[in-house]
């Protein structure tokens, strides 16, 4: 099975690489290179980028900050990542548009659903910045929401591990990787593939989620082509 329109969720932490904070330009350049293969093969790609490498609302709120204010700052942080990604993609000759859920018209287009779809149809990569525009949400939930809105065939959740295991492989040498999982299992066992709101949204809209290791070259294209590169949520539970 090959997916046509894809929503890639990139966390801020992924962009940080091994740095303690901020953005590793090498990581961003590598992602741009991977994405150029996706675009060359004619797939439509939308990206939701996180902001945890710069600011996390929950963390600031636990230190006493007003939660909604902290979340708005978190959303603004995601725009920095989105613009950085756009810069790297355009340097790799990939036409890219940043669409933000909080208006910042000097630096990005406002998010307009029909316009987002039009960009995809024209072969442009779109990067959604500023999350959903609402505090108390996450960029995982934004990924599920935008995927449903633009009628994406799949959510690709990029991580540094090759899928979901039945126990921690760092602690248990017999840990087994799930080839596939159903939404209910992820929710009832709190597997933290994505947050539960995101899982519930994907479940309701029948959007599969693939959890895969982005650091392995060629994995985005493999995941889009339906190769078993990680764990797919949306089928039956099966361990490899
Ligand atoms: N955020 C929010 N609403 C959203 C998306 C994000 O308030 O719809 C805020 C929230 O404070 C969050 C921060 O933006 O902590 C960064 O997003 P997230 O933690 O999801 O980033 P990631 O973990 O993917 O890097």
PDB file of N, CA and C and ligand atoms in Angstrom, residues 9 11-13 50-52 55-57 70-71 74-75 78 131-140 142, ligand 1:
ATOM      1  N   UNK A   9       4.751  14.310  11.451  1.00  0.00           N
ATOM      2  CA  UNK A   9       4.887  15.036  12.725  1.00  0.00           C
ATOM      3  C   UNK A   9       6.339  14.981  13.168  1.00  0.00           C
ATOM      4  N   UNK A  11       8.934  16.375  16.037  1.00  0.00           N
ATOM      5  CA  UNK A  11       8.985  17.048  17.342  1.00  0.00           C
ATOM      6  C   UNK A  11      10.126  18.053  17.362  1.00  0.00           C
ATOM      7  N   UNK A  12       9.993  19.024  18.236  1.00  0.00           N
ATOM      8  CA  UNK A  12      11.082  19.973  18.424  1.00  0.00           C
ATOM      9  C   UNK A  12      12.336  19.262  18.896  1.00  0.00           C
ATOM     10  N   UNK A  13      12.134  18.261  19.753  1.00  0.00           N
ATOM     11  CA  UNK A  13      13.289  17.522  20.279  1.00  0.00           C
ATOM     12  C   UNK A  13      14.077  16.846  19.162  1.00  0.00           C
ATOM     13  N   UNK A  50       6.831  20.537  16.162  1.00  0.00           N
ATOM     14  CA  UNK A  50       6.663  20.841  17.582  1.00  0.00           C
ATOM     15  C   UNK A  50       7.566  21.984  18.022  1.00  0.00           C
ATOM     16  N   UNK A  51       7.629  22.184  19.334  1.00  0.00           N
ATOM     17  CA  UNK A  51       8.434  23.298  19.842  1.00  0.00           C
ATOM     18  C   UNK A  51       9.172  22.970  21.129  1.00  0.00           C
ATOM     19  N   UNK A  52       9.143  21.687  21.493  1.00  0.00           N
ATOM     20  CA  UNK A  52       9.714  21.279  22.782  1.00  0.00           C
ATOM     21  C   UNK A  52      11.204  21.531  22.932  1.00  0.00           C
ATOM     22  N   UNK A  55      10.512  25.616  23.986  1.00  0.00           N
ATOM     23  CA  UNK A  55       9.619  25.989  25.088  1.00  0.00           C
ATOM     24  C   UNK A  55       8.468  25.006  25.195  1.00  0.00           C
ATOM     25  N   UNK A  56       8.184  24.594  26.420  1.00  0.00           N
ATOM     26  CA  UNK A  56       7.040  23.708  26.657  1.00  0.00           C
ATOM     27  C   UNK A  56       6.117  24.352  27.680  1.00  0.00           C
ATOM     28  N   UNK A  57       4.856  24.513  27.302  1.00  0.00           N
ATOM     29  CA  UNK A  57       3.883  25.173  28.175  1.00  0.00           C
ATOM     30  C   UNK A  57       3.743  24.510  29.527  1.00  0.00           C
ATOM     31  N   UNK A  70       1.757  30.392  28.841  1.00  0.00           N
ATOM     32  CA  UNK A  70       2.898  29.517  28.552  1.00  0.00           C
ATOM     33  C   UNK A  70       2.662  28.743  27.256  1.00  0.00           C
ATOM     34  N   UNK A  71       1.435  28.279  27.068  1.00  0.00           N
ATOM     35  CA  UNK A  71       1.131  27.520  25.844  1.00  0.00           C
ATOM     36  C   UNK A  71       1.231  28.403  24.598  1.00  0.00           C
ATOM     37  N   UNK A  74       4.720  28.565  23.775  1.00  0.00           N
ATOM     38  CA  UNK A  74       5.100  27.281  23.158  1.00  0.00           C
ATOM     39  C   UNK A  74       4.715  27.258  21.682  1.00  0.00           C
ATOM     40  N   UNK A  75       3.529  27.756  21.379  1.00  0.00           N
ATOM     41  CA  UNK A  75       3.082  27.759  19.977  1.00  0.00           C
ATOM     42  C   UNK A  75       3.956  28.680  19.131  1.00  0.00           C
ATOM     43  N   UNK A  78       7.086  27.031  18.077  1.00  0.00           N
ATOM     44  CA  UNK A  78       6.985  26.113  16.928  1.00  0.00           C
ATOM     45  C   UNK A  78       7.160  26.864  15.605  1.00  0.00           C
ATOM     46  N   UNK A 131       1.028  25.289  16.185  1.00  0.00           N
ATOM     47  CA  UNK A 131       0.133  24.232  16.662  1.00  0.00           C
ATOM     48  C   UNK A 131      -1.283  24.408  16.146  1.00  0.00           C
ATOM     49  N   UNK A 132      -2.236  24.166  17.025  1.00  0.00           N
ATOM     50  CA  UNK A 132      -3.654  24.286  16.645  1.00  0.00           C
ATOM     51  C   UNK A 132      -4.141  25.717  16.840  1.00  0.00           C
ATOM     52  N   UNK A 133      -3.288  26.559  17.460  1.00  0.00           N
ATOM     53  CA  UNK A 133      -3.716  27.924  17.789  1.00  0.00           C
ATOM     54  C   UNK A 133      -4.413  27.997  19.136  1.00  0.00           C
ATOM     55  N   UNK A 134      -4.571  26.846  19.792  1.00  0.00           N
ATOM     56  CA  UNK A 134      -5.279  26.797  21.088  1.00  0.00           C
ATOM     57  C   UNK A 134      -4.379  26.287  22.187  1.00  0.00           C
ATOM     58  N   UNK A 135      -4.385  26.990  23.346  1.00  0.00           N
ATOM     59  CA  UNK A 135      -3.625  26.449  24.478  1.00  0.00           C
ATOM     60  C   UNK A 135      -4.261  25.156  24.977  1.00  0.00           C
ATOM     61  N   UNK A 136      -3.536  24.425  25.801  1.00  0.00           N
ATOM     62  CA  UNK A 136      -3.977  23.151  26.385  1.00  0.00           C
ATOM     63  C   UNK A 136      -3.996  22.010  25.368  1.00  0.00           C
ATOM     64  N   UNK A 137      -3.421  22.259  24.206  1.00  0.00           N
ATOM     65  CA  UNK A 137      -3.293  21.182  23.220  1.00  0.00           C
ATOM     66  C   UNK A 137      -1.818  20.940  22.947  1.00  0.00           C
ATOM     67  N   UNK A 138      -1.538  19.938  22.129  1.00  0.00           N
ATOM     68  CA  UNK A 138      -0.145  19.633  21.782  1.00  0.00           C
ATOM     69  C   UNK A 138      -0.013  19.609  20.262  1.00  0.00           C
ATOM     70  N   UNK A 139       1.216  19.544  19.811  1.00  0.00           N
ATOM     71  CA  UNK A 139       1.409  19.449  18.358  1.00  0.00           C
ATOM     72  C   UNK A 139       1.105  18.031  17.858  1.00  0.00           C
ATOM     73  N   UNK A 140       1.102  17.033  18.753  1.00  0.00           N
ATOM     74  CA  UNK A 140       0.639  15.694  18.334  1.00  0.00           C
ATOM     75  C   UNK A 140      -0.843  15.777  17.962  1.00  0.00           C
ATOM     76  N   UNK A 142      -2.411  18.442  17.120  1.00  0.00           N
ATOM     77  CA  UNK A 142      -2.483  19.260  15.906  1.00  0.00           C
ATOM     78  C   UNK A 142      -2.247  18.391  14.667  1.00  0.00           C
TER      79      UNK A 142
HETATM   80  N1  LIG B   1       1.022  24.111  22.123  1.00  0.00           N
HETATM   81  C1  LIG B   1      -0.270  24.531  22.415  1.00  0.00           C
HETATM   82  N2  LIG B   1      -1.289  24.222  21.562  1.00  0.00           N
HETATM   83  C2  LIG B   1      -1.093  23.478  20.442  1.00  0.00           C
HETATM   84  C3  LIG B   1       0.213  23.008  20.162  1.00  0.00           C
HETATM   85  C4  LIG B   1       1.257  23.342  21.018  1.00  0.00           C
HETATM   86  O1  LIG B   1      -0.495  25.201  23.412  1.00  0.00           O
HETATM   87  O2  LIG B   1      -2.054  23.231  19.698  1.00  0.00           O
HETATM   88  C5  LIG B   1       2.161  24.539  22.977  1.00  0.00           C
HETATM   89  C6  LIG B   1       2.333  23.738  24.256  1.00  0.00           C
HETATM   90  O3  LIG B   1       2.721  24.623  25.264  1.00  0.00           O
HETATM   91  C7  LIG B   1       3.489  22.810  23.923  1.00  0.00           C
HETATM   92  C8  LIG B   1       4.339  23.678  23.015  1.00  0.00           C
HETATM   93  O4  LIG B   1       3.372  24.430  22.263  1.00  0.00           O
HETATM   94  O5  LIG B   1       4.214  22.433  25.060  1.00  0.00           O
HETATM   95  C9  LIG B   1       5.249  22.921  22.082  1.00  0.00           C
HETATM   96  O6  LIG B   1       4.552  21.876  21.441  1.00  0.00           O
HETATM   97  P1  LIG B   1       4.825  20.327  21.762  1.00  0.00           P
HETATM   98  O7  LIG B   1       5.154  20.158  23.218  1.00  0.00           O
HETATM   99  O8  LIG B   1       3.680  19.532  21.230  1.00  0.00           O
HETATM  100  O9  LIG B   1       6.121  20.079  20.901  1.00  0.00           O
HETATM  101  P2  LIG B   1       6.993  18.734  20.669  1.00  0.00           P
HETATM  102  O10 LIG B   1       6.906  17.887  21.918  1.00  0.00           O
HETATM  103  O11 LIG B   1       6.416  18.032  19.509  1.00  0.00           O
HETATM  104  O12 LIG B   1       8.372  19.263  20.383  1.00  0.00           O
END
